[in-house]
Coordinates of C-alpha atoms in Angstrom, one line a residue:
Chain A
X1 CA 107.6 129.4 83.0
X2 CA 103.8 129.0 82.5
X3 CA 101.9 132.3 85.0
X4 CA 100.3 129.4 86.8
X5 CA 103.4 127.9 87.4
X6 CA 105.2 131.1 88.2
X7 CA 102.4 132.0 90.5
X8 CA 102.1 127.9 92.3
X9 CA 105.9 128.4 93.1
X10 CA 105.7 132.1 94.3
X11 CA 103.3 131.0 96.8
X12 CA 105.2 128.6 98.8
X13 CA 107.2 131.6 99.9
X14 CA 107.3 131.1 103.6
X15 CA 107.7 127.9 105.7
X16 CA 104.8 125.3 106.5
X17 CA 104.6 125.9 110.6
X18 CA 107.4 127.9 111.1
X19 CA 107.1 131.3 109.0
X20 CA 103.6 132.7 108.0
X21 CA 105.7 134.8 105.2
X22 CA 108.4 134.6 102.9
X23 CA 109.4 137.0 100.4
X24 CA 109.8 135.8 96.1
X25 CA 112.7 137.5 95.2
X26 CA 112.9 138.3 91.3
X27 CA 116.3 138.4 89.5
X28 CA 116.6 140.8 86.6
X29 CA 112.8 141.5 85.8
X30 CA 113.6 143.9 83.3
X31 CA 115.8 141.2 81.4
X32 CA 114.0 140.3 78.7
X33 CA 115.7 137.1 77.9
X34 CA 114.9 135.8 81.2
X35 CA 111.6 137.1 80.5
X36 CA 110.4 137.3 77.9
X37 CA 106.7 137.9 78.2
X38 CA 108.1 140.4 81.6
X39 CA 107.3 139.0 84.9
X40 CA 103.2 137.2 84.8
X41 CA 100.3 138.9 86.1
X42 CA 98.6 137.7 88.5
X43 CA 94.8 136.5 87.9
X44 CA 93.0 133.3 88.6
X45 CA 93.6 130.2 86.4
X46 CA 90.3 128.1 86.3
X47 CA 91.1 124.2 87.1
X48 CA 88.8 122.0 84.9
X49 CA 88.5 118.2 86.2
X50 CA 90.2 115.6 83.9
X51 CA 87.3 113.1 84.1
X52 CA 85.3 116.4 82.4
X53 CA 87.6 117.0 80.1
X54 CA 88.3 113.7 78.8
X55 CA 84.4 113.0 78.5
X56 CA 84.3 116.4 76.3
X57 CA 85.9 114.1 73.6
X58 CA 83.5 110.9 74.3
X59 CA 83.7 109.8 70.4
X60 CA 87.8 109.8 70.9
X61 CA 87.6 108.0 74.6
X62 CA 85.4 105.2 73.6
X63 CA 87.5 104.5 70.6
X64 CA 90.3 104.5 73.1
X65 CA 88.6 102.4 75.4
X66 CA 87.7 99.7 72.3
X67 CA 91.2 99.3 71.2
X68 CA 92.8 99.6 74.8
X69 CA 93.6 95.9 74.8
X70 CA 95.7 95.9 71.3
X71 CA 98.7 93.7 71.4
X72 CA 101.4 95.8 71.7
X73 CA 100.6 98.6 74.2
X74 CA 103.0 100.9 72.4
X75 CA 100.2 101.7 69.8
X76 CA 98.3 103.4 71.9
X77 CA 96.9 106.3 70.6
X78 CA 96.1 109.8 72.6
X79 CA 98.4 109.1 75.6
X80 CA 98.2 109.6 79.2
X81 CA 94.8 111.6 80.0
X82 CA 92.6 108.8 78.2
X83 CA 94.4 106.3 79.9
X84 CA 93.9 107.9 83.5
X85 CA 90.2 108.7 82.9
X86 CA 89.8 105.5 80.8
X87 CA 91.0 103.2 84.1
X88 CA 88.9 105.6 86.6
X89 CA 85.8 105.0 84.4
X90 CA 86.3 101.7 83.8
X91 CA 87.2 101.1 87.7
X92 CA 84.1 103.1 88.5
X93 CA 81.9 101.0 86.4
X94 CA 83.2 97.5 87.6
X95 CA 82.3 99.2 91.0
X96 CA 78.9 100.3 90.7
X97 CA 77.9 98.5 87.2
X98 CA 76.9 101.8 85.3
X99 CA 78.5 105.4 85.3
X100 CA 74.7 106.6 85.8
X101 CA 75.1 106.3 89.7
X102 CA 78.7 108.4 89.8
X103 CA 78.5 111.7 90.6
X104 CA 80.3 113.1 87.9
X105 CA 77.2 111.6 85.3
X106 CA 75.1 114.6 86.1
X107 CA 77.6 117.1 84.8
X108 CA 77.6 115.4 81.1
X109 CA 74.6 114.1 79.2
X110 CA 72.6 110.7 79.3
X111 CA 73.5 109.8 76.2
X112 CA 77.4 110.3 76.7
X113 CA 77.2 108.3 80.0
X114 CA 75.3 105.4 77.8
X115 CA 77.5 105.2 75.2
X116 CA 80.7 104.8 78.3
X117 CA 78.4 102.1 79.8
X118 CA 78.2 100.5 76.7
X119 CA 81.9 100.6 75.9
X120 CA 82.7 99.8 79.0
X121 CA 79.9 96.7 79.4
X122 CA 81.9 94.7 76.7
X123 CA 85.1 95.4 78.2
X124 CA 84.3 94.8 82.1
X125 CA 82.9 90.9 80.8
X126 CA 87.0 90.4 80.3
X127 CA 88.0 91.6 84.1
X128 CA 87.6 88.5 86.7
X129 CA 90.4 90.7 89.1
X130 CA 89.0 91.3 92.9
X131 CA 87.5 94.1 93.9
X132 CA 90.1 95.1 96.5
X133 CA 92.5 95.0 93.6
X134 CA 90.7 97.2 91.5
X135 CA 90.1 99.3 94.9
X136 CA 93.7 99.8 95.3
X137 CA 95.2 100.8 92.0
X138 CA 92.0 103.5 90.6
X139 CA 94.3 105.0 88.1
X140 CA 95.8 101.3 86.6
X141 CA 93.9 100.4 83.8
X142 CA 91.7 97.0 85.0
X143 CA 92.3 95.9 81.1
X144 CA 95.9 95.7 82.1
X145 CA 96.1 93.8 85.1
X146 CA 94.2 91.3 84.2
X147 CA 96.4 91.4 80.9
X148 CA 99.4 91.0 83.6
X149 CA 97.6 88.4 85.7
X150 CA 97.4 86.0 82.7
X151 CA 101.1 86.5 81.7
X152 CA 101.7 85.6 85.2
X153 CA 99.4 82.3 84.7
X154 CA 101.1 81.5 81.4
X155 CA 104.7 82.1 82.8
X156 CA 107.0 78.7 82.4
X157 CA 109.7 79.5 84.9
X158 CA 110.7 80.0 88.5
X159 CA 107.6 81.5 89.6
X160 CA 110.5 82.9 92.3
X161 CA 112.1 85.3 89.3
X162 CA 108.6 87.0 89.0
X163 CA 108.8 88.9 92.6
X164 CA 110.6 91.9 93.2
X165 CA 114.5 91.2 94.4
X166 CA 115.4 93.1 97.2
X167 CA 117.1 95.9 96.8
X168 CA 120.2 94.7 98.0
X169 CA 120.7 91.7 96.2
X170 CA 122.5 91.0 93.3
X171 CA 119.9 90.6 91.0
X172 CA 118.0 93.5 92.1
X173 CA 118.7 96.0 89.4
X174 CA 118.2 93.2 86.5
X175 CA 115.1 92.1 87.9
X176 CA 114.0 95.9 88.1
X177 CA 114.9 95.9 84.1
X178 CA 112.8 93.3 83.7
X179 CA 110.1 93.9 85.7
X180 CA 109.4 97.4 83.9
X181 CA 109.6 95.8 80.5
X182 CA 107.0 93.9 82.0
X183 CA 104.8 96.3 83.3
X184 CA 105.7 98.4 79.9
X185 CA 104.5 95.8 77.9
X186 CA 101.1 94.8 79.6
X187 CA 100.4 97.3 81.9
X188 CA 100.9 100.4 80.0
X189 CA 103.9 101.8 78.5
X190 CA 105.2 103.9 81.5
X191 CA 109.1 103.5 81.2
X192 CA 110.2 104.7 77.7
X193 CA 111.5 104.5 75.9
X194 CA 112.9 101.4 75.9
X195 CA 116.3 101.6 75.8
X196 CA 116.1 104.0 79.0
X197 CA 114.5 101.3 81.5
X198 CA 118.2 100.2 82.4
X199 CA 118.0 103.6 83.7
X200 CA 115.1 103.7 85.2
X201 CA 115.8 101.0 87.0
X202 CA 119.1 101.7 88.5
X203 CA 117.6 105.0 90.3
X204 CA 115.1 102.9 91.4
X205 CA 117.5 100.6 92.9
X206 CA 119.7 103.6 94.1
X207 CA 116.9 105.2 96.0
X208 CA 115.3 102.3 97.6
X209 CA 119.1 101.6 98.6
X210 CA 118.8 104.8 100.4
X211 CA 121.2 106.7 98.6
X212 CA 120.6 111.1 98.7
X213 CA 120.5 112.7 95.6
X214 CA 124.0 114.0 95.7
X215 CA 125.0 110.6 95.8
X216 CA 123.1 109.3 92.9
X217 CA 124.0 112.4 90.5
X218 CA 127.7 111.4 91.5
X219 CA 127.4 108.0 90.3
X220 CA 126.2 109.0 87.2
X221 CA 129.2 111.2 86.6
X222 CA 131.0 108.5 87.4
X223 CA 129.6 106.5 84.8
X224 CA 129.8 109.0 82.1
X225 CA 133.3 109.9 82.8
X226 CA 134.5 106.0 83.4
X227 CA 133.1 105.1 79.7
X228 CA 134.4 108.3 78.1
X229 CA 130.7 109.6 77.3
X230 CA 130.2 113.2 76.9
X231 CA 127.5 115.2 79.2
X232 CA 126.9 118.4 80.2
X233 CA 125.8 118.8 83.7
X234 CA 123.6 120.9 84.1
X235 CA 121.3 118.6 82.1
X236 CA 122.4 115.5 84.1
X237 CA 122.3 117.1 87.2
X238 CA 118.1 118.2 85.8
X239 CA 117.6 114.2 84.5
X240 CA 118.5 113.1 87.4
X241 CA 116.4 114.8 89.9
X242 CA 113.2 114.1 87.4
X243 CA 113.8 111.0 86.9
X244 CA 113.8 110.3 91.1
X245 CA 110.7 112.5 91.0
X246 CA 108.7 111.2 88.2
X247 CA 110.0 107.3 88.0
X248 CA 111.4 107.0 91.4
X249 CA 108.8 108.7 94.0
X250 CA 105.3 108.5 91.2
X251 CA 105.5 106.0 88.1
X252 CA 107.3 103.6 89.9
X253 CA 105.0 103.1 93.4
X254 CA 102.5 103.5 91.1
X255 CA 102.8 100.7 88.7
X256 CA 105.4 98.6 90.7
X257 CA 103.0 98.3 93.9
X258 CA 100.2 97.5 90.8
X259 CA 102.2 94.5 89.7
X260 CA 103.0 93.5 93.2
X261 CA 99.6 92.8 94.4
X262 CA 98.2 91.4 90.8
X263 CA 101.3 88.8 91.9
X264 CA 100.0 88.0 95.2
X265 CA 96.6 87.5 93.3
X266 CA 98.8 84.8 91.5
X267 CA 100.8 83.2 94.3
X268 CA 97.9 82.7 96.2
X269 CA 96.1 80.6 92.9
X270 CA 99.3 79.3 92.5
X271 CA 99.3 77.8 96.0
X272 CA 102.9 79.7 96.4
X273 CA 101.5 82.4 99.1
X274 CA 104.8 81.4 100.7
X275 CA 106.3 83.8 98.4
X276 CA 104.7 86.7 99.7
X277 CA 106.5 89.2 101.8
X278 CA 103.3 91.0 103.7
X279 CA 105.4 93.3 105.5
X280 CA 107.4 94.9 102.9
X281 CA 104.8 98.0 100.7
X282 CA 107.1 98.6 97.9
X283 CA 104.7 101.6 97.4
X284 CA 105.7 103.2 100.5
X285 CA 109.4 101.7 100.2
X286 CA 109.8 103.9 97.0
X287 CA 107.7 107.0 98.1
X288 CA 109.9 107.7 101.2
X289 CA 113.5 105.9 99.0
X290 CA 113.8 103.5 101.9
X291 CA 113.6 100.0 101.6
X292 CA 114.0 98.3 105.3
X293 CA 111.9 98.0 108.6
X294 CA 114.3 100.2 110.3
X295 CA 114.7 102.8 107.9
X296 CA 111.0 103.3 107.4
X297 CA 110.6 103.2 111.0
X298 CA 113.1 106.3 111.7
X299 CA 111.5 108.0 109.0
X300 CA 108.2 107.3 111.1
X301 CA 109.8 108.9 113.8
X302 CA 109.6 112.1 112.3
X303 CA 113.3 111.9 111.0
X304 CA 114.5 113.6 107.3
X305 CA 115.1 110.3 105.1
X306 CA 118.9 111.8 105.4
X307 CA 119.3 111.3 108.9
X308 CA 117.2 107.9 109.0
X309 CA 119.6 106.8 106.3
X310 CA 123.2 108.5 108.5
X311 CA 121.4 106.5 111.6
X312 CA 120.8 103.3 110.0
X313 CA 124.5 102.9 108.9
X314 CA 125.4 102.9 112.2
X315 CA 122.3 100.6 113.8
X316 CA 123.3 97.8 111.3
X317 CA 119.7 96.2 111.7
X318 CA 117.2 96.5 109.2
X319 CA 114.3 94.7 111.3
X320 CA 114.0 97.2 114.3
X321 CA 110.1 98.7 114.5
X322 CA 109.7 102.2 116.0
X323 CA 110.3 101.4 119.6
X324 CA 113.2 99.5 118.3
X325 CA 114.8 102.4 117.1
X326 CA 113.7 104.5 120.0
X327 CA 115.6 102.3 122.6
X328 CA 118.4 101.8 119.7
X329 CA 118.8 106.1 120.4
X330 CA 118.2 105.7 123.6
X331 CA 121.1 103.4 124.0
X332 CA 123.4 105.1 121.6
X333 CA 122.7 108.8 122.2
X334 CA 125.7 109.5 124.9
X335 CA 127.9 107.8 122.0
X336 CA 126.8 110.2 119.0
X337 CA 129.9 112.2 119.3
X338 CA 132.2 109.3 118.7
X339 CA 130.1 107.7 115.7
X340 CA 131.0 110.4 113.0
X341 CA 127.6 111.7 112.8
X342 CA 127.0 115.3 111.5
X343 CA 126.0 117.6 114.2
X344 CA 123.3 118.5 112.0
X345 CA 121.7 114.8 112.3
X346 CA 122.5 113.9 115.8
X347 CA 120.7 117.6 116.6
X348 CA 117.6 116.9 114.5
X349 CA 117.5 113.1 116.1
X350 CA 117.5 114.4 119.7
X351 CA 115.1 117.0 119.1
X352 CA 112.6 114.4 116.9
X353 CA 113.1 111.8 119.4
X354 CA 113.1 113.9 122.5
X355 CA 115.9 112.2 123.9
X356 CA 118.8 114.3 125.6
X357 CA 122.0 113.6 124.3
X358 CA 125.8 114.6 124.7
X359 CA 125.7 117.9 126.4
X360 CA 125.1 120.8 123.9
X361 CA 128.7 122.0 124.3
X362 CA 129.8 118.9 123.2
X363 CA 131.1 119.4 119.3
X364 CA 130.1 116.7 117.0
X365 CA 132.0 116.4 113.5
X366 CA 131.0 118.4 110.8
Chain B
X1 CA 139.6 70.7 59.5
X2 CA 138.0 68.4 61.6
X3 CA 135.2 69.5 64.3
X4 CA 136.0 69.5 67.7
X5 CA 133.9 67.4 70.1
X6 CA 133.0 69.1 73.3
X7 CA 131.7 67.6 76.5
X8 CA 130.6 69.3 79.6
X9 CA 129.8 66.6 82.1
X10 CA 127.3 63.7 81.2
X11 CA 126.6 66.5 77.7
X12 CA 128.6 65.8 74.9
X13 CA 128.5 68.1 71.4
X14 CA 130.1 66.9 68.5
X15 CA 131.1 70.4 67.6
X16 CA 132.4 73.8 69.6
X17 CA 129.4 75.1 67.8
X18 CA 126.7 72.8 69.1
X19 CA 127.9 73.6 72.4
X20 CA 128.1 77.4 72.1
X21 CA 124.2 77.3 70.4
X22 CA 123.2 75.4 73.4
X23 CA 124.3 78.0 76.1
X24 CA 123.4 80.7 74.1
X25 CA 119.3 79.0 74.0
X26 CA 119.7 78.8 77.9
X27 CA 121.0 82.0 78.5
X28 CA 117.9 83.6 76.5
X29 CA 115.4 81.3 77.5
X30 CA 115.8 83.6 81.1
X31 CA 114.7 87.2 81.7
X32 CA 117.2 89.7 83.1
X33 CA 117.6 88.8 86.9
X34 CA 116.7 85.5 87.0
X35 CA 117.7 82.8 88.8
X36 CA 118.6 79.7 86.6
X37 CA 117.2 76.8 87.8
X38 CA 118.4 73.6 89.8
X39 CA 119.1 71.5 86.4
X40 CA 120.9 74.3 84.7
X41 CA 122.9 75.1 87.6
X42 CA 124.0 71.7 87.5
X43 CA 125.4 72.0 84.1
X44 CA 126.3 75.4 84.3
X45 CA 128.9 74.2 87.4
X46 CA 130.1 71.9 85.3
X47 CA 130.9 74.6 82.5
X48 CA 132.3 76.9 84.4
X49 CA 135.0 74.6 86.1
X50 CA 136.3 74.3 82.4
X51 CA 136.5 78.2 82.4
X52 CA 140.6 78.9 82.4
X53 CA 139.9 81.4 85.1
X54 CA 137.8 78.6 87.0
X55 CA 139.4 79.5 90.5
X56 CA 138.8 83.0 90.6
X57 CA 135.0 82.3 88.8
X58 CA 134.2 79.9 91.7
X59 CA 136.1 81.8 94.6
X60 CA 134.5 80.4 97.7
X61 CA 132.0 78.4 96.4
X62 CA 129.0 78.3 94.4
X63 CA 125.8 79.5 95.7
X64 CA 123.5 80.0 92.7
X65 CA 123.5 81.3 89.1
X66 CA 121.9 84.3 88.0
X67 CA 121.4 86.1 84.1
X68 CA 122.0 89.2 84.4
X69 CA 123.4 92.4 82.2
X70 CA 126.7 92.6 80.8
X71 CA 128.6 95.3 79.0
X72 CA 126.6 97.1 76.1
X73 CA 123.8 95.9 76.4
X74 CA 124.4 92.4 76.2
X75 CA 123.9 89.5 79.1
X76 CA 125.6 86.8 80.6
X77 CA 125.6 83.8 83.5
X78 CA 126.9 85.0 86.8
X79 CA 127.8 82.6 89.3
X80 CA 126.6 84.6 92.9
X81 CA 129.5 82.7 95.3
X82 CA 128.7 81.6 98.7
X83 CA 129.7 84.7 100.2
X84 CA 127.5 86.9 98.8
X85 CA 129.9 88.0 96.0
X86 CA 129.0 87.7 92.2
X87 CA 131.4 87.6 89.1
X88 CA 130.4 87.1 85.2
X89 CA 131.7 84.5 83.1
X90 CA 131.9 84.3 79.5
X91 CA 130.0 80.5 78.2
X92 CA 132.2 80.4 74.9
X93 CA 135.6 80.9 77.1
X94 CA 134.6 77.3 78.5
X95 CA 135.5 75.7 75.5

């Protein structure tokens, strides 16, 4: 572990509202195999903005920036930082039509910011996508959605197999397949490799399905142990939770919610704003690993996505708004202790909610 | 020996072949998760009643087909029944 990292976690010692203290409890700081450099010394770690750092290397960005619309996306060169600054510049310039008026110009030199403007001049002439598009996704390369919008305009089929499936249905995980190969191929390679986006998409169909961790690391066991694959789980266990992290919870309401609304731009040229579904964010859906009115409602409510998801298997309704749910406790609360709810949940619901329930002596199952 | 003719409702194939290269051009023409369309479904009813396990393909009833993923790595039709349940079916086991 990195001192800065050592250092970040150290200092969530303590909880958030509740304790003003904790304590960061070191195992074994004289064993050097655990540590090897001993336990890091504390001292301040200077944060340098990306934007800066990227325009540092102006010769390498514009290059970047000149051959960002190649064919296949998978020979991009110098990886994620160019493409992050690359779509905030590129975002910033279709904004204000020159870097010259943003306010990071003055920490880099005229002629750096003209030779960006120029770069980016020749590619913004390609970009007819709205500005409340652009406004939405900063950090989604504009080269690539309009790349995506025009595979949309050039698609033969069902215009109906381009949405999103719900996460219930049986499509849903193939669709998810294929609408990450998708993105992968004209968006910008975010689900690779390749042969992992089956992957990919199955977590991301587990989680909006409201499944807890525990749940979708036991699946995977499953799966290894049902085809006679070998694992070692510690590893899975580690996969697992990054890949609901990093694909689930950031690369996926990231780019999904990206392809979503250059879709709507679509359906609505199309004449087929029929197809769109104004009340369902996938970005939100994926960030919180809910996927229904109710469950995001509950979750509004101040509940842990754990008891929303306990609750909602019980409420059986997936259209209920906040005050929906509120009388749907209401109603149900003197009844916890026969629904085979953890005590754990039907306490933290009462107390969120403010309703009274059962009496406290009252023992709920465990 | 001689090629068999195959026919699957107004389509007929002079060979199993012709047939089987047919089916296999739909089933790629889709991307993972699709929905075939009305006109293939059509046809793709009319397959699947030749299927030897046609009752337990069609269960209920057919709502829709989808392409979807089958075992490594490969894909197949699905018929998605009228009761919400789905179940593959192999196109060459037809005829």
């Amino acid at each position: 572990m990195e001192p800065h990292d050592f250092w970040n976690l150290a200092g969530r010692a303590g909880r958030w509202g509740n304790e003003f203290q904790g304590n960061i409890i070191c195992i074994d700081p004289h064993d050097e195999k655990a540590w090897p450099v001993g336990v890091p010394k504390r001292s301040r770690y200077p944060i340098k903005r990306e934007t800066d750092a990227v325009l540092d290397s102006v010769d390498e960005l514009s290059a970047y920036l000149q051959s960002r619309d190649v064919e296949s996306l998978s020979e991009l060169q110098n990886g994620e930082d160019f493409e992050q600054v690359g779509a905030y510049l590129l975002n910033t310039y279709l904004r204000l039509g020159s870097l010259s008026g943003a306010a990071f110009a003055k920490r880099h030199s005229a002629e750096t910011i003209q030779r960006l403007d120029k770069s980016l001049g020749t590619i913004a002439d390609a970009i007819s996508l709205s500005q409340d598009v652009l406004t939405r996704h900063p950090g989604v390369s504009a080269v690539g959605l309009q790349r995506l919008l025009q595979v949309f305009r050039n698609y033969e089929g069902n215009v109906e197999n381009l949405l999103l499936a719900p996460s219930e249905s049986v499509d849903a995980y193939d669709r998810y397949v294929t609408v990450m190969r998708r993105i992968n191929e004209n968006l910008y390679p975010v689900f690779m490799p390749d042969g992992v986006v089956p992957l990919h998409a199955l977590i991301v169909v587990e989680w909006l399905k409201g499944f807890s961790l525990s749940t979708i690391i036991r699946r995977r066991i499953e799966y290894q142990e049902r085809n006679n694959r070998p694992y070692r789980l510690p590893v899975l266990i580690r996969d697992t939770m990054s890949m609901v992290e990093e694909t689930a919870r950031f690369k996926a309401p990231k780019y999904i919610s990206a392809y979503v609304d250059v879709l709507k731009l679509f359906l609505i040229e199309a004449g087929r704003d029929d197809l769109i579904d104004e009340d369902f964010d996938i970005g939100v859906a994926l960030e919180f690993g809910v996927s229904s009115t109710t469950l995001l409602s509950l979750m509004e409510l101040g509940l842990s996505r754990m008891s929303a998801v306990a609750l909602y298997e019980k409420i059986a309704r997936d259209d209920l708004d906040r005050d929906g749910c509120l009388a749907w406790i209401n109603e149900h609360a003197p009844n916890f202790a026969g629904m085979d709810l953890p005590s754990l949940i039907v306490r933290e619901t009462l107390e969120v909610t403010g309703i009274s329930g059962p009496g406290e002596d009252e023992q709920f199952s465990e | 020996m001689p090629a068999k003719p195959v026919s699957i409702g107004s389509l007929h194939f002079e060979r199993k072949g012709d047939a089987a290269d047919f089916f296999r051009d739909m089933l790629y023409k889709y991307d993972l998760g699709d929905k075939v369309t009305d006109s293939d479904a059509e046809i793709l009813s009319e397959l699947v009643a030749m299927h030897p396990e046609a009752e337990e393909k069609i269960g209920c009833g057919i709502a829709s087909f989808s392409v979807r993923s089958a075992d490594f790595g490969t894909r197949c039709f699905w018929v998605n029944r009228t009761d919400g349940s789905t179940i593959k079916f192999s196109f060459k086991a037809c005829f």
